[in-house]
DNA sequence: GCTTGGCACTCCGGCATGCAGAGTGCCAGG
DNA sequence: CCTGGCACTCTGCATGCCGGAGTGCCAAGC
């Protein structure tokens, strides 16, 4: 186990390195933090920390920089979450309050988070797996052409065109609409299939094929839209990444464009509480020099989606975590209101 | 006026520079293109071209690179549009054919365009200004709470929550729904306001306030959604931009995040035919070293939106223009089918 | 046994020098 | 008007040098 002072030294190294972006040496450390020991002592501690794998030197006779393991220890044991200032809190609230619909909420959130953390922000749309159906609408566009509209309790609307095997009458359609709604409104997506299974039986044989088609499309939409979408922003902040640009930034941009990658990333995070994945802890190769701070958010106590930021492993963890947590809370509130 | 050969020299310079990214000298020119004159002659021509402002040298005794004006001349007079190969065409068609809804079409288009051109792609959602209403739906969620759903002929769906000043009965609602649809379905957005203006008069005084609220929300949605949205992709291609990274890429990323900027950019382009804006021709400062190639696309003969790519002024114009044009055509086809 | 000051060593970064290569401009001759 | 030749300029690269910062280790001190 590391002694108290050595932990203190590690904390100091992380803080300084995050601030200056340069390897930090023993002398500078003793000057900037009032450790009450001499540089030589600190050097011994640093050697020990290096043996344990918490820090490393880029080259012999350079200062030390934290390793992923070092950051991990820092985040777990040494750093708290820095709360936002109250002006910041007010700004968040004001900014989010202006949103008019779900797209707008997500858009504003992503911009806000990017600004606050000065990093790349990722916000997942509220997931539909735990959502319930608010309304199903069927519109006859042409004799054998329908549009299915699905409205969820999170305010999301999805539509699908349906080509029917046979024309369907307006009254049958109204009937179907009514029955459908009486069965599924307020129900969770996962419940829907079993609830509508026997619906065709209530109708004339002529219409059953069409009705089956409609139901199939509905189920398909439910499944398909369970795949989550997300929005990202603040990519310009990547330019503040480091000195060795193209090599670092390229894979990150590529990863960010692959929504699948990001969804997996967020998916791996814990459902509740904040998750910090540091450097190589992220499976994806392109993100091995980035950290991801993410947290679930939701309208109630249950998290319906996640949001977070992607930044260099050398980031201000307490500040970032504070911002992420605060934003998630306010978004949750906004969603609960609407 | 420039002589035939000087134009030829300019073309050669542009082509070589685009290929090599390095200033091109007189000797290399005569070798790689079979100009039938000596380097010395080319030097004279180059001096003339430089006087006219078509090319410039980064430093004394370096080769020449084209200026914005040089690219302009190249695009206008010297370069054609390079058609895609037929495998490429088939790939486009196949890829776009798999799309399931509008979001998917736009998403696929943007990825496709980014891949084909290896640059940043921008695709505007079909504009609603020229769109017509396919259906308006009103759903009672609670006694004094409605949801308005607007479906357009381009397949877009927009929804708004409405808090009514007074509860409204289900029959009144149905009546309103029917009247509303009979008036506005098939009409252009711009026509709607005058068509619904006198609707409240047909109802009881009790309900008029609510109905006015509904209509106001509808009009608001029409106006608001006329503001176009867009999708971008391929930002990772920015890393192939040039050597002087952070300075160049940063403002571009920032510009790309500001949808307003991009919309303005596309808006400035001609409604029909391809538009190429080179370097400083783009008003936006951050884009002064980029070119934008854009073209309108639409389901019929009328363009309903634009798409294009953003890349370095040093780009393969014929190839890029070919890809942009081809993609626009296929997207138009896809939209026409659905 | 931990801490400390001292000392030799290493390595990076910046700076000046030198040199080859590529390119230009200009001139005089065909 | 084209061409070959020539002197000149500038970049890019390799080399060498030096100062600074930092380390590791050792022996002395608390």
XYZ file of C-alpha atoms (C1' of nucleotides) in Angstrom:
736
model
C 0.000 0.000 0.000
C 1.166 3.462 -0.774
C 1.892 5.844 2.039
C -0.205 8.917 2.565
C 2.496 11.188 1.232
C 3.009 9.207 -1.901
C -0.645 9.498 -2.707
C -0.310 13.186 -2.113
C 2.571 13.279 -4.550
C 0.519 11.451 -7.164
C -2.330 13.871 -6.731
C 0.070 16.773 -7.135
C 1.527 15.243 -10.291
C -1.885 14.739 -11.825
C -3.003 18.233 -10.991
C 0.133 19.862 -12.321
C 0.235 17.795 -15.449
C -3.380 18.517 -16.229
C -2.653 22.185 -15.806
C 0.608 22.505 -17.690
C 0.503 19.598 -20.112
C 4.154 19.080 -19.403
C 5.980 16.366 -17.518
C 6.428 17.468 -13.945
C 9.640 17.216 -12.020
C 10.448 16.869 -8.378
C 11.603 20.404 -7.799
C 8.595 22.066 -9.356
C 6.365 19.842 -7.273
C 7.805 20.869 -3.946
C 7.563 24.491 -4.927
C 4.016 24.566 -6.188
C 2.448 22.335 -3.585
C 3.532 22.790 -0.040
C 4.709 19.297 0.523
C 6.893 19.623 3.538
C 9.732 17.553 2.209
C 12.676 18.129 -0.079
C 12.880 17.373 -3.778
C 15.122 14.416 -3.075
C 12.464 12.783 -0.955
C 9.892 13.401 -3.615
C 12.229 11.774 -6.097
C 12.270 8.632 -4.034
C 8.517 8.645 -3.851
C 8.292 9.158 -7.561
C 10.590 6.231 -8.173
C 8.301 4.112 -6.032
C 5.202 5.354 -7.866
C 6.867 4.530 -11.125
C 7.680 1.020 -9.942
C 4.036 0.552 -9.123
C 3.053 1.776 -12.569
C 1.195 4.921 -11.575
C 3.479 7.307 -13.402
C 6.008 7.115 -16.194
C 8.690 9.208 -17.798
C 8.544 10.004 -21.489
C 12.349 9.774 -21.612
C 15.110 9.344 -19.128
C 15.760 12.531 -17.244
C 12.430 14.086 -17.975
C 9.642 14.719 -15.501
C 6.870 12.210 -14.873
C 3.423 11.964 -16.305
C 0.556 9.917 -14.906
C -0.298 6.595 -16.519
C -3.834 5.353 -17.051
C -3.442 3.462 -13.808
C -2.367 6.667 -12.109
C -5.430 8.530 -13.327
C -7.572 5.637 -12.229
C -6.249 5.849 -8.689
C -6.639 9.608 -8.772
C -10.257 9.392 -9.825
C -11.148 6.606 -7.419
C -9.381 7.730 -4.295
C -7.909 11.160 -4.556
C -10.375 13.370 -6.346
C -13.860 14.434 -5.492
C -16.453 15.815 -7.830
C -16.188 19.544 -8.080
C -19.634 21.135 -7.825
C -20.432 23.901 -10.263
C -20.652 27.480 -9.144
C -24.128 28.810 -8.695
C -23.899 31.196 -11.655
C -23.024 28.182 -13.745
C -26.012 26.339 -12.400
C -28.293 29.181 -13.207
C -26.886 29.437 -16.707
C -27.561 25.773 -17.314
C -31.100 26.040 -16.135
C -31.803 29.101 -18.217
C -30.311 27.619 -21.304
C -32.171 24.339 -21.063
C -35.466 25.942 -20.135
C -35.740 27.487 -23.557
C -36.064 24.157 -25.338
C -39.206 23.571 -27.366
C -39.083 19.869 -28.131
C -37.041 16.758 -27.571
C -34.625 17.425 -30.399
C -34.085 20.852 -29.006
C -33.467 19.551 -25.493
C -30.868 17.122 -26.733
C -29.294 19.727 -29.010
C -29.030 22.284 -26.277
C -27.691 19.752 -23.835
C -24.928 18.709 -26.130
C -23.873 22.272 -26.808
C -24.021 23.123 -23.144
C -21.932 20.184 -22.102
C -19.349 20.896 -24.774
C -19.032 24.483 -23.651
C -18.898 23.715 -19.983
C -16.243 21.050 -20.243
C -14.514 22.373 -23.338
C -14.519 18.858 -24.663
C -16.554 16.669 -26.958
C -20.040 16.045 -25.648
C -22.228 13.036 -26.387
C -25.905 12.854 -25.516
C -28.009 9.808 -26.102
C -31.668 10.242 -26.968
C -33.944 8.887 -24.282
C -34.074 5.179 -24.794
C -37.259 3.566 -25.853
C -36.773 0.247 -24.138
C -38.222 1.504 -20.926
C -40.604 3.856 -22.642
C -44.313 3.454 -22.940
C -46.632 4.086 -25.847
C -48.530 7.324 -25.659
C -50.437 6.972 -28.876
C -50.566 5.071 -32.122
C -52.032 6.754 -35.139
C -53.007 5.239 -38.461
C -53.586 7.452 -41.447
C -54.961 6.368 -44.783
C -52.922 8.084 -47.454
C -54.306 6.096 -50.343
C -56.600 3.070 -50.588
C -53.779 0.630 -50.017
C -51.286 2.900 -48.372
C -51.106 3.779 -44.713
C -48.916 5.774 -42.474
C -48.229 4.539 -39.013
C -47.247 7.096 -36.405
C -45.980 6.099 -33.005
C -45.765 8.578 -30.152
C -43.856 7.746 -27.004
C -44.054 9.138 -23.513
C -40.662 10.726 -23.938
C -42.072 12.860 -26.714
C -40.543 10.972 -29.562
C -42.467 10.428 -32.781
C -41.698 7.759 -35.343
C -43.455 7.118 -38.593
C -43.532 4.381 -41.184
C -45.163 4.020 -44.555
C -47.103 0.822 -45.083
C -48.068 -0.695 -48.386
C -51.055 -2.909 -47.758
C -51.665 -6.197 -49.516
C -55.309 -5.135 -49.992
C -57.244 -1.857 -49.725
C -58.713 -1.192 -46.327
C -61.889 0.705 -45.534
C -61.965 3.853 -43.460
C -64.262 2.341 -40.867
C -62.125 -0.737 -40.460
C -59.167 1.533 -40.081
C -60.910 3.546 -37.377
C -61.816 0.346 -35.630
C -58.281 -0.918 -35.787
C -56.960 2.377 -34.547
C -59.298 2.335 -31.571
C -58.580 -1.252 -30.621
C -54.871 -0.802 -31.034
C -54.795 2.223 -28.807
C -56.982 0.761 -26.127
C -54.563 -2.110 -25.849
C -51.165 -0.554 -26.037
C -51.417 3.009 -24.743
C -49.504 3.334 -21.511
C -47.795 -0.003 -22.012
C -44.130 -0.626 -22.248
C -42.670 -1.444 -25.597
C -41.692 -4.876 -24.465
C -45.285 -5.693 -23.603
C -46.743 -4.678 -26.937
C -46.124 -7.845 -28.970
C -48.113 -10.107 -26.679
C -50.885 -7.523 -26.371
C -51.621 -7.234 -30.063
C -50.977 -10.789 -31.065
C -54.616 -11.838 -31.372
C -55.908 -8.616 -32.883
C -56.379 -9.880 -36.450
C -58.899 -12.429 -35.217
C -61.360 -9.678 -34.415
C -61.595 -8.650 -38.044
C -62.991 -10.001 -41.292
C -60.857 -12.468 -43.110
C -60.458 -9.996 -45.982
C -58.691 -7.499 -43.804
C -56.546 -9.811 -41.792
C -53.605 -9.769 -44.140
C -53.514 -5.990 -44.063
C -53.870 -5.891 -40.333
C -51.067 -8.337 -39.876
C -48.910 -6.147 -42.038
C -49.717 -3.149 -39.908
C -48.939 -4.986 -36.724
C -45.724 -6.341 -38.133
C -44.638 -2.846 -39.053
C -45.513 -1.587 -35.604
C -43.452 -4.263 -33.923
C -40.625 -3.657 -36.304
C -40.665 0.033 -35.509
C -40.579 -0.705 -31.815
C -37.576 -2.940 -32.173
C -35.780 -0.704 -34.589
C -36.252 2.425 -32.579
C -35.023 0.755 -29.485
C -31.657 1.121 -31.047
C -30.620 4.362 -29.574
C -29.626 7.476 -31.430
C -27.317 10.143 -30.186
C -25.981 13.584 -30.828
C -22.459 14.831 -30.480
C -20.960 18.293 -30.348
C -17.888 20.276 -29.481
C -15.609 18.424 -31.853
C -13.715 21.670 -32.363
C -12.435 21.159 -28.850
C -10.401 18.265 -30.131
C -7.942 20.767 -31.496
C -6.884 21.522 -27.947
C -5.928 17.926 -27.640
C -2.185 17.887 -27.669
C 0.780 18.651 -29.809
C 1.000 15.507 -31.845
C -2.121 16.276 -33.733
C -3.036 14.284 -36.722
C -2.212 10.974 -35.194
C -4.243 11.523 -32.089
C -7.223 13.330 -33.450
C -7.899 11.248 -36.486
C -8.991 8.011 -34.862
C -11.047 9.944 -32.373
C -12.978 11.706 -35.091
C -13.498 8.412 -36.804
C -14.748 6.791 -33.655
C -17.099 9.671 -33.026
C -18.652 9.271 -36.435
C -19.389 5.661 -35.780
C -22.457 5.921 -33.647
C -22.221 2.228 -32.979
C -18.911 2.713 -31.247
C -20.236 5.488 -29.086
C -23.354 3.600 -28.190
C -21.266 0.665 -27.150
C -19.118 2.981 -25.124
C -22.065 4.434 -23.284
C -23.634 1.032 -23.016
C -20.659 -0.323 -21.162
C -21.039 2.300 -18.490
C -22.882 1.581 -15.298
C -26.587 2.258 -15.385
C -26.558 4.404 -12.320
C -23.903 6.666 -10.954
C -21.072 8.184 -12.887
C -18.697 6.106 -14.919
C -15.197 7.146 -15.866
C -13.319 5.093 -18.413
C -9.709 6.002 -18.755
C -7.497 5.478 -21.767
C -7.052 1.826 -22.561
C -10.015 0.921 -20.425
C -11.989 1.901 -23.488
C -12.058 -1.091 -25.734
C -11.983 0.908 -28.913
C -8.482 1.372 -30.183
C -8.854 4.894 -31.482
C -9.913 6.035 -28.059
C -6.944 4.680 -26.160
C -5.702 8.144 -25.303
C -9.086 9.507 -24.328
C -11.233 9.250 -21.265
C -14.995 9.029 -21.244
C -17.042 10.422 -18.384
C -20.665 9.362 -18.563
C -23.755 9.244 -16.439
C -27.339 8.135 -16.861
C -30.151 10.635 -16.830
C -33.892 10.272 -16.774
C -37.143 11.965 -16.060
C -37.764 10.017 -12.913
C -35.527 7.939 -10.746
C -34.940 5.571 -13.617
C -32.262 6.419 -16.137
C -33.614 6.432 -19.669
C -30.400 7.326 -21.437
C -26.867 8.436 -20.898
C -24.768 11.441 -21.643
C -21.131 12.247 -21.214
C -17.999 13.750 -22.596
C -14.975 12.425 -24.408
C -11.661 14.105 -23.762
C -7.967 13.488 -23.405
C -6.919 11.260 -20.535
C -5.208 14.372 -19.327
C -8.392 16.137 -18.313
C -9.716 17.931 -15.283
C -11.630 15.017 -13.838
C -13.273 16.691 -10.867
C -14.493 19.591 -12.963
C -15.659 17.428 -15.824
C -17.469 15.055 -13.527
C -19.154 17.974 -11.824
C -20.363 19.413 -15.090
C -21.582 16.095 -16.415
C -23.483 15.318 -13.266
C -25.066 18.743 -13.051
C -26.173 18.741 -16.671
C -27.656 15.273 -16.336
C -29.704 16.414 -13.365
C -31.132 19.425 -15.094
C -31.952 17.499 -18.226
C -33.761 14.989 -16.080
C -35.814 17.781 -14.580
C -36.680 19.222 -17.956
C -37.807 15.844 -19.230
C -39.916 15.262 -16.146
C -41.741 18.549 -16.701
C -42.730 17.957 -20.267
C -6.509 37.327 -72.477
C -4.302 34.409 -71.723
C -2.928 32.374 -74.547
C -3.981 28.794 -75.036
C -0.697 27.469 -73.755
C -0.760 29.548 -70.619
C -4.134 28.146 -69.742
C -2.666 24.747 -70.335
C 0.141 25.576 -67.940
C -2.330 26.708 -65.325
C -4.282 23.505 -65.702
C -1.105 21.495 -65.307
C -0.146 23.416 -62.204
C -3.515 22.866 -60.602
C -3.512 19.190 -61.401
C -0.002 18.615 -60.123
C -0.494 20.644 -57.000
C -3.704 18.853 -56.170
C -1.862 15.584 -56.570
C 1.347 16.308 -54.747
C 0.378 19.065 -52.325
C 3.675 20.678 -53.130
C 4.552 23.818 -55.020
C 5.236 22.882 -58.598
C 8.188 24.114 -60.607
C 8.773 24.629 -64.279
C 10.943 21.640 -64.853
C 8.654 19.131 -63.239
C 5.821 20.543 -65.292
C 7.451 19.977 -68.638
C 8.367 16.475 -67.645
C 5.051 15.298 -66.312
C 2.827 16.899 -68.895
C 3.949 16.761 -72.427
C 3.968 20.447 -73.037
C 6.081 20.812 -76.081
C 8.153 23.679 -74.815
C 11.171 24.069 -72.577
C 11.177 24.863 -68.881
C 12.390 28.352 -69.632
C 9.326 29.066 -71.702
C 7.108 27.725 -69.004
C 8.873 29.995 -66.582
C 7.912 32.949 -68.644
C 4.339 31.793 -68.761
C 4.345 31.272 -65.052
C 5.633 34.762 -64.476
C 2.744 36.044 -66.574
C 0.225 33.930 -64.689
C 1.614 35.236 -61.472
C 1.275 38.827 -62.651
C -2.361 38.156 -63.419
C -2.851 36.709 -59.954
C -3.651 33.147 -60.900
C -0.721 31.590 -59.129
C 1.678 32.592 -56.377
C 4.897 31.432 -54.830
C 5.083 30.678 -51.128
C 8.628 32.051 -51.087
C 11.079 33.268 -53.608
C 12.614 30.448 -55.515
C 9.966 27.946 -54.698
C 7.461 26.484 -57.123
C 4.051 28.004 -57.698
C 0.711 27.176 -56.192
C -2.660 28.229 -57.559
C -4.483 31.128 -55.942
C -8.217 31.201 -55.349
C -8.477 33.095 -58.603
C -6.510 30.378 -60.313
C -8.801 27.668 -59.046
C -11.752 29.744 -60.128
C -10.492 29.922 -63.681
C -9.678 26.244 -63.588
C -13.171 25.315 -62.488
C -14.901 27.694 -64.875
C -12.934 27.130 -68.017
C -10.455 24.322 -67.777
C -12.085 21.484 -65.945
C -15.078 19.396 -66.769
C -17.084 17.294 -64.401
C -15.655 13.846 -64.142
C -18.392 11.242 -64.347
C -18.271 8.387 -61.900
C -17.346 4.938 -63.016
C -20.232 2.571 -63.404
C -19.226 0.384 -60.459
C -19.322 3.519 -58.372
C -22.754 4.351 -59.686
C -24.023 0.933 -58.867
C -22.562 1.127 -55.378
C -24.353 4.402 -54.777
C -27.647 3.022 -55.895
C -27.314 -0.090 -53.812
C -26.322 1.796 -50.746
C -29.113 4.326 -50.957
C -31.742 1.782 -51.831
C -31.496 0.214 -48.413
C -32.809 3.290 -46.623
C -35.950 2.864 -44.546
C -36.991 6.417 -43.775
C -36.030 10.003 -44.362
C -33.503 10.146 -41.564
C -31.926 7.068 -42.969
C -31.792 8.474 -46.487
C -30.072 11.603 -45.288
C -27.750 9.635 -43.044
C -26.723 7.284 -45.794
C -26.281 10.110 -48.233
C -23.956 11.975 -45.972
C -21.819 8.927 -45.323
C -21.737 8.049 -48.979
C -20.695 11.491 -50.042
C -18.004 11.655 -47.412
C -16.574 8.354 -48.547
C -16.697 9.098 -52.235
C -15.042 12.477 -51.984
C -12.963 11.770 -48.899
C -14.046 15.097 -47.589
C -16.638 16.562 -45.264
C -20.164 16.043 -46.530
C -23.168 18.211 -45.764
C -26.730 17.225 -46.574
C -29.672 19.457 -45.961
C -32.990 17.882 -45.040
C -35.597 18.446 -47.696
C -36.843 21.942 -47.170
C -40.376 22.464 -46.061
C -40.946 25.787 -47.761
C -41.953 24.138 -50.967
C -43.486 21.155 -49.255
C -47.124 20.421 -48.912
C -49.139 19.114 -45.996
C -49.965 15.441 -46.168
C -51.871 15.202 -42.936
C -52.520 16.985 -39.685
C -53.380 14.941 -36.651
C -54.748 16.122 -33.324
C -54.608 13.846 -30.322
C -56.229 14.497 -26.979
C -53.743 13.473 -24.333
C -55.645 14.958 -21.433
C -58.745 17.145 -21.193
C -56.799 20.332 -21.797
C -53.738 18.896 -23.443
C -53.316 18.108 -27.109
C -50.640 16.859 -29.352
C -50.400 18.238 -32.838
C -48.705 16.072 -35.442
C -47.836 17.416 -38.850
C -46.886 15.116 -41.694
C -45.363 16.479 -44.861
C -45.166 15.076 -48.333
C -41.447 14.608 -47.947
C -42.114 12.165 -45.147
C -41.178 14.413 -42.313
C -43.164 14.356 -39.092
C -43.232 17.125 -36.540
C -45.083 17.210 -33.279
C -45.973 19.818 -30.700
C -47.594 19.675 -27.310
C -50.403 22.159 -26.769
C -51.760 23.318 -23.451
C -55.286 24.516 -24.068
C -56.841 27.460 -22.302
C -59.994 25.341 -21.810
C -60.882 21.649 -22.025
C -62.081 20.546 -25.405
C -64.524 17.773 -26.173
C -63.663 14.755 -28.229
C -66.330 15.486 -30.821
C -65.226 19.050 -31.254
C -61.730 17.777 -31.663
C -62.771 15.346 -34.334
C -64.647 18.105 -36.081
C -61.652 20.380 -35.973
C -59.393 17.620 -37.198
C -61.653 16.944 -40.153
C -62.068 20.579 -41.127
C -58.408 21.268 -40.736
C -57.416 18.403 -42.956
C -59.983 19.116 -45.621
C -58.581 22.602 -45.933
C -54.837 22.148 -45.751
C -54.021 18.677 -47.046
C -52.131 18.941 -50.305
C -51.541 22.639 -49.818
C -48.209 24.330 -49.610
C -47.041 25.588 -46.285
C -47.160 29.137 -47.445
C -50.839 28.822 -48.264
C -51.895 27.434 -44.927
C -52.240 30.649 -42.900
C -54.845 32.178 -45.187
C -56.712 28.886 -45.454
C -57.288 28.397 -41.766
C -57.747 31.999 -40.768
C -61.530 31.882 -40.414
C -61.773 28.417 -38.901
C -62.572 29.495 -35.322
C -65.756 31.150 -36.538
C -67.292 27.774 -37.312
C -67.153 26.749 -33.673
C -68.870 27.639 -30.429
C -67.556 30.642 -28.637
C -66.403 28.409 -25.771
C -64.005 26.557 -27.938
C -62.658 29.395 -29.989
C -59.844 30.256 -27.664
C -58.592 26.692 -27.748
C -58.920 26.469 -31.479
C -57.002 29.657 -31.951
C -54.261 28.227 -29.803
C -54.133 25.121 -31.930
C -53.976 27.103 -35.137
C -51.313 29.373 -33.736
C -49.215 26.366 -32.832
C -49.698 24.900 -36.283
C -48.557 28.076 -37.977
C -45.665 28.354 -35.593
C -44.586 24.825 -36.416
C -44.762 25.561 -40.102
C -42.582 28.591 -39.769
C -40.175 27.004 -37.366
C -39.701 23.881 -39.391
C -39.104 25.874 -42.505
C -35.773 26.568 -40.935
C -33.795 23.812 -42.416
C -31.857 21.169 -40.580
C -28.859 19.366 -41.882
C -26.511 16.528 -41.244
C -22.770 16.457 -41.644
C -20.264 13.656 -41.798
C -16.753 12.739 -42.708
C -15.122 15.225 -40.385
C -12.314 12.739 -39.895
C -11.280 13.610 -43.431
C -10.273 17.014 -42.178
C -7.130 15.427 -40.839
C -5.932 15.012 -44.392
C -6.155 18.729 -44.721
C -2.606 19.898 -44.767
C 0.481 20.163 -42.653
C -0.280 23.273 -40.636
C -2.957 21.568 -38.709
C -4.443 23.131 -35.669
C -4.716 26.536 -37.229
C -6.529 25.354 -40.299
C -8.759 22.713 -38.882
C -10.028 24.466 -35.840
C -12.073 27.202 -37.456
C -13.468 24.708 -39.927
C -14.717 22.432 -37.193
C -16.210 25.415 -35.459
C -17.948 26.537 -38.597
C -19.288 23.061 -39.200
C -20.834 22.963 -35.777
C -22.692 26.161 -36.401
C -25.545 24.945 -38.488
C -26.499 28.512 -39.170
C -23.221 29.083 -40.937
C -23.630 26.018 -43.090
C -27.203 26.823 -43.950
C -26.151 30.273 -45.013
C -23.401 28.721 -47.069
C -25.757 26.401 -48.872
C -28.321 29.133 -49.118
C -25.940 31.345 -51.021
C -25.517 28.723 -53.673
C -27.536 28.804 -56.828
C -30.859 27.007 -56.688
C -30.166 24.966 -59.751
C -26.947 23.648 -61.154
C -23.765 23.105 -59.286
C -22.137 25.837 -57.271
C -18.482 25.949 -56.374
C -17.307 28.499 -53.860
C -13.585 28.779 -53.569
C -11.625 29.978 -50.570
C -12.335 33.580 -49.802
C -15.453 33.502 -51.897
C -16.991 31.981 -48.806
C -17.969 34.828 -46.567
C -17.221 32.957 -43.399
C -13.736 33.637 -42.159
C -12.974 30.189 -40.854
C -13.639 28.754 -44.272
C -11.274 30.955 -46.202
C -9.034 28.050 -47.075
C -11.822 25.691 -47.992
C -13.984 25.236 -51.028
C -17.622 24.268 -51.006
C -19.172 22.281 -53.820
C -22.939 22.147 -53.599
C -25.943 21.292 -55.680
C -29.688 21.219 -55.203
C -31.580 17.959 -55.203
C -35.226 17.112 -55.197
C -37.782 14.480 -55.853
C -39.028 16.127 -59.007
C -37.568 18.785 -61.197
C -37.735 21.226 -58.348
C -34.896 21.299 -55.871
C -36.138 20.856 -52.328
C -32.802 21.032 -50.595
C -29.083 21.097 -51.165
C -26.148 18.900 -50.452
C -22.458 19.290 -50.930
C -18.983 18.849 -49.607
C -16.507 21.070 -47.830
C -12.836 20.513 -48.497
C -9.536 22.250 -48.915
C -9.278 24.663 -51.827
C -6.692 22.220 -53.035
C -9.166 19.548 -53.997
C -9.900 17.421 -57.009
C -12.651 19.599 -58.443
C -13.725 17.466 -61.385
C -13.958 14.345 -59.277
C -15.695 16.051 -56.394
C -18.189 17.722 -58.676
C -18.898 14.420 -60.350
C -19.559 12.677 -57.055
C -21.727 15.458 -55.731
C -23.817 15.584 -58.858
C -24.261 11.834 -59.040
C -25.258 11.497 -55.413
C -27.749 14.329 -55.738
C -29.391 12.599 -58.675
C -29.768 9.291 -56.930
C -31.107 10.874 -53.780
C -33.641 12.671 -55.911
C -34.725 9.376 -57.372
C -35.044 7.748 -53.992
C -37.160 10.597 -52.703
C -39.384 10.472 -55.751
C -40.074 6.794 -55.159
C -41.152 7.055 -51.557
C 15.080 3.979 8.948
C 13.566 7.938 6.702
C 15.182 12.377 5.014
C 18.410 15.419 2.948
C 22.097 17.809 0.225
C 25.379 16.995 -3.207
C 27.054 15.374 -7.503
C 27.570 13.189 -11.904
C 24.955 11.799 -15.760
C 21.435 11.906 -19.400
C 18.526 13.756 -22.546
C 15.757 17.274 -24.884
C 15.279 21.641 -27.208
C 17.054 25.513 -29.324
C 20.435 27.654 -32.195
C 24.025 28.288 -35.577
C 26.470 26.314 -39.401
C 27.023 24.070 -43.731
C 25.448 21.983 -47.872
C 22.698 19.986 -51.605
C 18.649 20.515 -54.381
C 15.142 22.833 -56.651
C 13.498 26.759 -58.596
C 13.665 31.359 -60.326
C 14.869 35.592 -63.322
C 17.283 37.357 -66.807
C 20.061 37.608 -70.865
C 21.760 36.721 -75.248
C 21.444 33.874 -79.261
C 18.749 31.171 -82.617
C 8.946 34.068 -79.631
C 11.430 30.154 -77.977
C 15.579 28.312 -75.838
C 19.880 27.220 -73.219
C 22.801 28.922 -69.864
C 24.082 31.101 -65.706
C 24.000 33.358 -61.309
C 21.212 33.819 -57.397
C 17.989 32.637 -53.638
C 15.661 30.004 -50.541
C 14.214 25.710 -48.196
C 15.085 21.482 -45.899
C 18.061 18.493 -43.707
C 21.921 16.951 -41.176
C 25.391 18.124 -38.010
C 27.309 19.847 -33.915
C 27.102 22.435 -29.747
C 25.345 24.153 -25.421
C 22.262 25.173 -21.478
C 18.625 23.600 -18.633
C 15.932 20.482 -16.277
C 15.580 16.316 -14.218
C 17.087 12.010 -12.567
C 19.550 8.324 -9.672
C 22.553 7.322 -6.282
C 25.393 7.950 -2.316
C 26.848 9.357 2.028
C 25.769 12.111 5.908
C 22.362 13.708 9.349
C 18.213 13.540 12.304
